[in-house]
Short mmCIF file of C-alpha atoms in Angstrom, two decimals:
data_model
loop_
_atom_site.label_atom_id
_atom_site.label_comp_id
_atom_site.label_asym_id
_atom_site.label_seq_id
_atom_site.Cartn_x
_atom_site.Cartn_y
_atom_site.Cartn_z
CA UNK A 6 38.64 -49.78 -33.41
CA UNK A 7 37.44 -51.32 -30.21
CA UNK A 8 37.82 -49.51 -26.85
CA UNK A 9 38.90 -52.15 -24.38
CA UNK A 10 36.29 -51.26 -21.81
CA UNK A 11 35.78 -54.95 -21.05
CA UNK A 12 39.48 -55.34 -20.23
CA UNK A 13 39.24 -52.20 -17.96
CA UNK A 14 36.32 -53.82 -16.18
CA UNK A 15 37.96 -57.24 -15.84
CA UNK A 16 41.16 -55.89 -14.50
CA UNK A 17 39.10 -53.59 -12.34
CA UNK A 18 40.84 -50.41 -13.36
CA UNK A 19 37.31 -48.95 -13.26
CA UNK A 20 37.18 -49.95 -9.51
CA UNK A 21 38.06 -46.38 -8.64
CA UNK A 22 34.57 -45.43 -9.49
CA UNK A 23 33.46 -47.61 -6.48
CA UNK A 24 33.98 -44.86 -3.93
CA UNK A 25 34.77 -46.26 -0.51
CA UNK A 26 32.99 -43.81 1.78
CA UNK A 27 31.13 -46.08 4.11
CA UNK A 28 34.05 -46.60 6.59
CA UNK A 29 35.66 -43.22 6.80
CA UNK A 30 38.56 -43.14 9.22
CA UNK A 31 38.21 -41.19 12.51
CA UNK A 32 39.51 -37.59 12.46
CA UNK A 33 39.19 -37.35 8.60
CA UNK A 34 40.43 -34.05 7.29
CA UNK A 35 39.90 -32.10 4.00
CA UNK A 36 43.60 -32.28 3.16
CA UNK A 37 46.49 -29.87 2.80
CA UNK A 38 44.86 -27.55 0.17
CA UNK A 39 43.79 -24.19 1.32
CA UNK A 40 40.48 -24.21 -0.70
CA UNK A 41 37.64 -26.43 0.14
CA UNK A 42 36.15 -28.43 -2.74
CA UNK A 43 32.36 -28.03 -3.15
CA UNK A 44 29.92 -30.53 -4.51
CA UNK A 45 27.16 -29.52 -6.80
CA UNK A 46 24.31 -31.55 -8.37
CA UNK A 47 24.07 -31.33 -12.17
CA UNK A 48 21.18 -32.89 -14.15
CA UNK A 49 18.55 -35.37 -13.14
CA UNK A 50 18.26 -34.15 -9.62
CA UNK A 51 14.55 -33.85 -9.43
CA UNK A 52 12.39 -36.37 -7.60
CA UNK A 53 10.09 -38.06 -10.06
CA UNK A 54 7.46 -40.76 -9.75
CA UNK A 55 7.54 -42.87 -6.67
CA UNK A 56 5.75 -45.77 -4.97
CA UNK A 57 4.95 -46.91 -1.53
CA UNK A 58 4.14 -49.83 0.47
CA UNK A 59 4.97 -53.41 1.15
CA UNK A 60 5.80 -55.35 -1.97
CA UNK A 61 3.08 -54.25 -4.47
CA UNK A 62 2.08 -51.12 -2.74
CA UNK A 63 -0.04 -49.51 0.02
CA UNK A 64 -2.57 -46.73 -0.25
CA UNK A 65 -0.99 -44.36 2.29
CA UNK A 66 1.62 -43.69 5.02
CA UNK A 67 -0.48 -43.60 8.25
CA UNK A 68 0.16 -43.47 11.81
CA UNK A 69 3.42 -43.13 13.59
CA UNK A 70 6.69 -45.15 13.23
CA UNK A 71 9.16 -46.45 15.64
CA UNK A 72 12.01 -46.04 13.10
CA UNK A 73 12.16 -43.81 10.13
CA UNK A 74 15.23 -44.72 7.97
CA UNK A 75 16.17 -41.92 5.60
CA UNK A 76 18.02 -43.39 2.57
CA UNK A 77 17.53 -46.86 1.02
CA UNK A 78 21.19 -47.36 0.18
CA UNK A 79 23.46 -50.08 1.67
CA UNK A 80 23.05 -49.05 5.26
CA UNK A 81 19.39 -48.34 4.81
CA UNK A 82 18.67 -51.75 3.38
CA UNK A 83 20.54 -53.44 6.20
CA UNK A 84 18.76 -51.49 8.93
CA UNK A 85 15.33 -52.04 7.32
CA UNK A 86 15.95 -55.77 7.40
CA UNK A 87 17.27 -55.85 10.95
CA UNK A 88 14.85 -53.31 12.62
CA UNK A 89 11.72 -54.82 11.01
CA UNK A 90 12.62 -58.30 12.15
CA UNK A 91 10.92 -57.37 15.43
CA UNK A 92 7.14 -57.30 14.48
CA UNK A 93 6.47 -54.89 17.38
CA UNK A 94 8.33 -52.19 15.62
CA UNK A 95 6.75 -50.13 12.78
CA UNK A 96 9.56 -49.15 10.29
CA UNK A 97 9.48 -46.71 7.41
CA UNK A 98 12.25 -46.53 4.73
CA UNK A 99 12.34 -43.41 2.62
CA UNK A 100 14.34 -43.51 -0.60
CA UNK A 101 14.66 -40.63 -3.17
CA UNK A 102 15.42 -42.92 -6.06
CA UNK A 103 13.43 -45.75 -7.53
CA UNK A 104 13.53 -49.56 -7.63
CA UNK A 105 16.18 -50.86 -10.10
CA UNK A 106 15.77 -54.54 -9.25
CA UNK A 107 14.09 -55.35 -12.54
CA UNK A 108 16.22 -53.13 -14.73
CA UNK A 109 18.65 -55.26 -16.83
CA UNK A 110 21.30 -52.45 -16.53
CA UNK A 111 21.29 -53.09 -12.81
CA UNK A 112 21.24 -56.91 -13.15
CA UNK A 113 23.86 -57.62 -15.89
CA UNK A 114 27.45 -56.86 -14.50
CA UNK A 115 28.99 -55.60 -17.72
CA UNK A 116 26.16 -53.01 -18.19
CA UNK A 117 27.30 -50.87 -15.28
CA UNK A 118 28.57 -48.01 -17.59
CA UNK A 119 24.95 -47.68 -18.66
CA UNK A 120 24.08 -46.80 -15.08
CA UNK A 121 26.52 -43.85 -14.85
CA UNK A 122 24.61 -40.51 -15.19
CA UNK A 123 21.31 -42.40 -15.55
CA UNK A 124 18.17 -42.00 -13.45
CA UNK A 125 19.92 -44.24 -10.86
CA UNK A 126 22.79 -41.80 -10.39
CA UNK A 127 22.77 -38.45 -8.46
CA UNK A 128 25.47 -37.25 -10.91
CA UNK A 129 27.38 -35.07 -8.51
CA UNK A 130 30.38 -33.13 -9.63
CA UNK A 131 33.18 -31.47 -7.64
CA UNK A 132 33.32 -27.74 -8.69
CA UNK A 133 36.39 -26.83 -10.76
CA UNK A 134 39.51 -26.17 -8.64
CA UNK A 135 43.23 -25.66 -9.01
CA UNK A 136 44.07 -29.03 -7.53
CA UNK A 137 42.67 -30.79 -10.64
CA UNK A 138 43.68 -28.15 -13.19
CA UNK A 139 40.31 -26.37 -13.00
CA UNK A 140 38.40 -29.41 -14.06
CA UNK A 141 35.25 -30.87 -12.58
CA UNK A 142 35.41 -34.37 -11.08
CA UNK A 143 32.48 -36.61 -11.57
CA UNK A 144 31.17 -38.39 -8.45
CA UNK A 145 28.64 -41.19 -8.99
CA UNK A 146 26.33 -41.83 -6.11
CA UNK A 147 23.57 -44.37 -6.39
CA UNK A 148 19.98 -43.12 -6.49
CA UNK A 149 17.87 -46.25 -6.01
CA UNK A 150 16.99 -48.93 -3.45
CA UNK A 151 20.44 -50.36 -2.83
CA UNK A 152 22.24 -47.08 -3.33
CA UNK A 153 25.66 -47.17 -4.82
CA UNK A 154 25.66 -50.99 -4.69
CA UNK A 155 23.41 -50.57 -7.77
CA UNK A 156 25.93 -48.47 -9.70
CA UNK A 157 29.40 -49.57 -8.51
CA UNK A 158 31.64 -52.21 -10.12
CA UNK A 159 30.86 -54.80 -7.52
CA UNK A 160 34.33 -55.27 -6.12
CA UNK A 161 34.46 -57.14 -2.83
CA UNK A 162 37.54 -55.83 -1.18
CA UNK A 163 37.89 -55.23 2.62
CA UNK A 164 41.16 -53.47 2.61
CA UNK A 165 44.07 -54.34 4.89
CA UNK A 166 44.01 -55.23 8.53
CA UNK A 167 46.55 -52.48 9.16
CA UNK A 168 43.83 -50.00 7.98
CA UNK A 169 41.39 -50.94 10.79
CA UNK A 170 44.18 -51.29 13.34
CA UNK A 171 45.32 -47.72 12.54
CA UNK A 172 41.81 -46.56 13.19
CA UNK A 173 41.83 -48.19 16.56
CA UNK A 174 45.14 -46.76 17.45
CA UNK A 175 43.74 -43.28 16.53
CA UNK A 176 40.99 -43.74 19.02
CA UNK A 177 38.24 -45.69 17.30
CA UNK A 178 37.76 -48.35 19.87
CA UNK A 179 36.08 -51.58 18.55
CA UNK A 180 37.19 -50.85 14.90
CA UNK A 181 40.35 -52.91 14.92
CA UNK A 182 40.79 -55.74 12.35
CA UNK A 183 39.90 -58.47 14.91
CA UNK A 184 36.71 -56.59 15.72
CA UNK A 185 35.40 -55.95 12.15
CA UNK A 186 36.35 -59.33 10.67
CA UNK A 187 33.41 -61.20 12.39
CA UNK A 188 30.95 -58.70 10.80
CA UNK A 189 32.52 -59.25 7.32
CA UNK A 190 31.97 -62.93 7.75
CA UNK A 191 28.47 -62.61 9.05
CA UNK A 192 27.29 -60.80 5.94
CA UNK A 193 29.14 -62.98 3.40
CA UNK A 194 27.95 -65.90 1.31
CA UNK A 195 31.11 -66.97 -0.44
CA UNK A 196 30.75 -69.17 -3.48
CA UNK A 197 33.92 -71.22 -2.80
CA UNK A 198 32.83 -72.19 0.77
CA UNK A 199 33.77 -71.15 4.32
CA UNK A 200 37.36 -70.62 5.46
CA UNK A 201 39.20 -68.49 8.04
CA UNK A 202 38.51 -65.41 5.99
CA UNK A 203 35.34 -66.27 4.21
CA UNK A 204 31.85 -67.59 5.27
CA UNK A 205 28.61 -68.77 3.79
CA UNK A 206 25.00 -68.19 4.57
CA UNK A 207 25.09 -64.35 4.74
CA UNK A 208 23.09 -61.79 2.75
CA UNK A 209 25.88 -60.63 0.36
CA UNK A 210 26.82 -63.08 -2.38
CA UNK A 211 30.53 -63.08 -3.12
CA UNK A 212 32.12 -65.11 -5.95
CA UNK A 213 34.93 -65.18 -8.48
CA UNK A 214 34.29 -63.19 -11.72
CA UNK A 215 32.79 -65.88 -13.97
CA UNK A 216 34.22 -64.44 -17.23
CA UNK A 217 37.74 -63.52 -17.99
CA UNK A 218 38.86 -61.52 -21.05
CA UNK A 219 41.68 -63.02 -23.11
CA UNK A 220 43.75 -59.78 -22.57
CA UNK A 221 43.16 -59.98 -18.85
CA UNK A 222 44.76 -63.37 -18.75
CA UNK A 223 47.61 -62.14 -20.92
CA UNK A 224 48.17 -59.16 -18.57
CA UNK A 225 48.30 -61.35 -15.46
CA UNK A 226 50.78 -63.73 -17.11
CA UNK A 227 53.01 -60.73 -17.95
CA UNK A 228 52.94 -59.75 -14.28
CA UNK A 229 54.25 -63.11 -13.42
CA UNK A 230 56.97 -63.05 -16.03
CA UNK A 231 58.07 -59.72 -14.53
CA UNK A 232 58.53 -61.20 -11.21
CA UNK A 233 55.55 -59.70 -9.27
CA UNK A 234 53.81 -61.76 -6.56
CA UNK A 235 50.55 -63.53 -7.39
CA UNK A 236 47.67 -62.95 -4.99
CA UNK A 237 44.76 -65.26 -5.34
CA UNK A 238 42.65 -63.50 -2.73
CA UNK A 239 43.04 -59.97 -1.58
CA UNK A 240 40.72 -60.58 1.32
CA UNK A 241 43.01 -63.25 2.86
CA UNK A 242 44.56 -61.38 5.76
CA UNK A 243 47.04 -64.09 6.47
CA UNK A 244 49.31 -62.87 3.64
CA UNK A 245 50.45 -59.49 2.27
CA UNK A 246 47.97 -57.78 -0.15
CA UNK A 247 50.79 -56.66 -2.53
CA UNK A 248 50.72 -58.46 -5.74
CA UNK A 249 48.50 -59.07 -8.82
CA UNK A 250 45.30 -61.09 -9.21
CA UNK A 251 41.60 -60.78 -9.78
CA UNK A 252 39.17 -59.34 -7.30
CA UNK A 253 36.13 -61.11 -5.83
CA UNK A 254 32.86 -59.61 -6.83
CA UNK A 255 29.32 -59.18 -5.23
CA UNK A 256 27.42 -61.22 -7.78
CA UNK A 257 25.12 -64.12 -7.65
CA UNK A 258 24.91 -66.60 -10.56
CA UNK A 259 26.36 -64.00 -12.85
CA UNK A 260 23.99 -61.20 -11.71
CA UNK A 261 24.83 -58.12 -9.53
CA UNK A 262 23.82 -58.64 -5.97
CA UNK A 263 22.95 -55.26 -4.46
CA UNK A 264 22.16 -54.46 -0.86
CA UNK A 265 18.47 -54.32 -1.87
CA UNK A 266 18.69 -57.86 -3.31
CA UNK A 267 20.51 -59.19 -0.28
CA UNK A 268 18.78 -57.42 2.63
CA UNK A 269 15.66 -55.62 1.56
CA UNK A 270 13.92 -58.09 -0.75
CA UNK A 271 13.38 -60.72 1.87
CA UNK A 272 12.00 -58.06 4.30
CA UNK A 273 9.60 -56.20 2.10
CA UNK A 274 6.65 -58.47 2.73
CA UNK A 275 6.75 -57.86 6.44
CA UNK A 276 3.60 -56.10 7.57
CA UNK A 277 5.50 -53.71 9.82
CA UNK A 278 7.80 -52.40 7.10
CA UNK A 279 6.72 -49.64 4.73
CA UNK A 280 9.16 -48.73 1.76
CA UNK A 281 8.63 -45.37 -0.06
CA UNK A 282 10.52 -44.52 -3.26
CA UNK A 283 10.63 -41.33 -5.18
CA UNK A 284 10.62 -39.49 -1.85
CA UNK A 285 13.52 -37.06 -1.14
CA UNK A 286 13.87 -36.00 2.53
CA UNK A 287 14.01 -32.27 2.83
CA UNK A 288 14.20 -31.66 6.61
CA UNK A 289 14.09 -33.16 10.06
CA UNK A 290 11.20 -31.98 12.14
CA UNK A 291 12.78 -30.83 15.44
CA UNK A 292 10.76 -30.12 18.57
CA UNK A 293 11.37 -26.78 20.21
CA UNK A 294 11.91 -28.50 23.59
CA UNK A 295 15.10 -30.19 24.42
CA UNK A 296 15.36 -33.59 26.07
CA UNK A 297 16.71 -34.04 29.59
CA UNK A 298 20.31 -34.13 28.28
CA UNK A 299 20.04 -30.86 26.44
CA UNK A 300 19.69 -32.40 22.96
CA UNK A 301 17.19 -31.50 20.27
CA UNK A 302 14.36 -33.91 19.84
CA UNK A 303 13.54 -35.23 16.39
CA UNK A 304 9.82 -35.69 15.99
CA UNK A 305 9.64 -36.68 12.33
CA UNK A 306 10.79 -36.24 8.80
CA UNK A 307 9.62 -34.00 5.99
CA UNK A 308 10.04 -35.13 2.32
CA UNK A 309 9.08 -34.17 -1.26
CA UNK A 310 7.44 -36.75 -3.43
CA UNK A 311 6.78 -36.79 -7.17
CA UNK A 312 5.10 -33.67 -8.42
CA UNK A 313 3.39 -32.75 -5.15
CA UNK A 314 3.99 -29.13 -4.37
CA UNK A 315 3.39 -29.47 -0.68
CA UNK A 316 5.91 -31.36 1.38
CA UNK A 317 4.89 -34.49 3.00
CA UNK A 318 5.66 -35.39 6.66
CA UNK A 319 5.68 -38.44 8.83
CA UNK A 320 6.02 -38.54 12.63
CA UNK A 321 7.92 -40.73 14.99
CA UNK A 322 6.22 -42.52 17.83
CA UNK A 323 7.15 -41.58 21.33
CA UNK A 324 10.75 -42.81 21.89
CA UNK A 325 11.16 -43.49 18.13
CA UNK A 326 14.27 -42.79 16.20
CA UNK A 327 15.20 -41.29 12.84
CA UNK A 328 18.11 -43.00 11.35
CA UNK A 329 20.03 -41.00 8.60
CA UNK A 330 21.44 -43.33 5.93
CA UNK A 331 21.57 -40.96 3.04
CA UNK A 332 25.23 -41.32 2.28
CA UNK A 333 28.42 -39.44 2.78
CA UNK A 334 27.11 -36.42 0.80
CA UNK A 335 23.41 -36.24 1.53
CA UNK A 336 23.30 -37.10 5.22
CA UNK A 337 25.22 -33.95 6.17
CA UNK A 338 23.24 -32.08 3.56
CA UNK A 339 19.97 -33.02 5.27
CA UNK A 340 21.33 -32.03 8.67
CA UNK A 341 22.30 -28.59 7.19
CA UNK A 342 18.87 -28.18 5.71
CA UNK A 343 17.53 -28.87 9.12
CA UNK A 344 19.61 -26.25 10.76
CA UNK A 345 22.24 -28.46 12.28
CA UNK A 346 25.76 -27.48 11.23
CA UNK A 347 28.21 -24.50 11.29
CA UNK A 348 26.08 -21.56 12.46
CA UNK A 349 27.92 -18.91 10.43
CA UNK A 350 27.34 -20.89 7.13
CA UNK A 351 23.70 -21.55 7.98
CA UNK A 352 23.06 -17.88 8.52
CA UNK A 353 24.82 -17.10 5.25
CA UNK A 354 22.37 -19.24 3.31
CA UNK A 355 19.24 -18.24 5.35
CA UNK A 356 18.72 -21.47 7.31
CA UNK A 357 17.63 -20.99 10.95
CA UNK A 358 20.28 -22.38 13.32
CA UNK A 359 19.00 -25.14 15.61
CA UNK A 360 22.39 -26.60 16.61
CA UNK A 361 25.86 -25.12 15.94
CA UNK A 362 27.94 -28.12 14.90
CA UNK A 363 31.02 -26.87 12.91
CA UNK A 364 32.02 -30.29 11.61
CA UNK A 365 28.88 -31.05 9.61
CA UNK A 366 29.50 -30.75 5.85
CA UNK A 367 33.26 -30.98 5.89
CA UNK A 368 35.94 -33.67 6.21
CA UNK A 369 35.03 -35.79 3.19
CA UNK A 370 38.13 -37.43 1.71
CA UNK A 371 38.08 -39.10 -1.72
CA UNK A 372 40.26 -39.37 -4.84
CA UNK A 373 39.51 -39.06 -8.60
CA UNK A 374 39.70 -42.10 -10.84
CA UNK A 375 42.53 -42.26 -13.38
CA UNK A 376 41.44 -44.76 -16.02
CA UNK A 377 43.84 -45.80 -18.84
CA UNK A 378 42.21 -47.05 -22.03
CA UNK A 379 43.77 -48.47 -25.19
CA UNK A 380 42.41 -49.28 -28.62
CA UNK A 381 42.54 -52.63 -30.21
CA UNK A 382 42.53 -53.47 -33.89
CA UNK A 383 40.43 -56.51 -33.40
CA UNK A 384 37.49 -57.66 -31.25
CA UNK A 385 38.76 -59.36 -28.08
CA UNK A 386 35.51 -59.79 -26.00
CA UNK A 387 32.12 -61.17 -26.25
CA UNK A 388 30.66 -57.90 -24.91
CA UNK A 389 32.29 -55.60 -27.50
CA UNK A 390 29.20 -55.17 -29.65
CA UNK A 391 27.05 -54.44 -26.61
CA UNK A 392 29.36 -51.95 -25.15
CA UNK A 393 29.98 -50.13 -28.40
CA UNK A 394 26.54 -50.15 -29.86
CA UNK A 395 24.36 -49.96 -26.72
#
């Protein structure tokens, strides 16, 4: 009997694995539960291997940098591209994972299930708690250049304009729908051409799903027969999002288009950009002296690489900046390891307190995926054999 994983992919029921954490609303809260969920790392958490340099490699990380970017995920790739565009700036990008750009699992869209719990996945789990019947909830986070754009299901869905307007009403000035739309258009390279809500020429390739399972088409026809509203483009903000249809995907010519493909690849040959993989940041180096505004000064970043027992460190040039792009889980974790966070908690775990910031490490909101699968008595997709047999 054939599991209809292909149907689940094509209808994007698996889309809930693509956790939307990048644009958290202001004033996020843990929720109504009295207990705080904790994240723990299980399996494959070690830093192994690693490479450095521009393109093919470089013998060492020498000198100081104007910008040190911690985390080579979506945000890190964008910043590496933008900041290194000025040849006067030396830029270092540190990524704990590897380079998945030549791995077929990361190239072929239907193979995304092979990436889950692989070497490209941090494989986080929420500890068992009463809210989910004492079960652990798996949380996939990408561990590679490109971050979770390497492991997600490639849906290109901006949400509703009402979402952004609600953020602005809550106090996030400049985050209204009219403010964010130009940036969405700037990054997009839409396969069907430019329009009011789509653009061409950007770094992120967006297109229709090139393949449709026969049961997907049957499912959509059934929605129409039941009287639901068809929606040909969920990113068209001129009409309601309610309805049925197919999502756009971040693919190019049938291949996954990651943030590393779209932003980092073109910049890696720049002489002023150094990319280090297999390097997990462990602490921010903080000067004992404060700046004139009473703020701690970051002087560099410490990281572990491969099998080296002694931590490596790299320094910022005078006036330089460390930019934390390690994601919704590991950016606050790095701050905590550096002594920035709730003082009471830091003392409990033996970390010297450098700055008492109670909000660090709390406030993350997410939801578990609920995936419905059925069995079929006959093969219904070209990918059945590959999905079932590996």
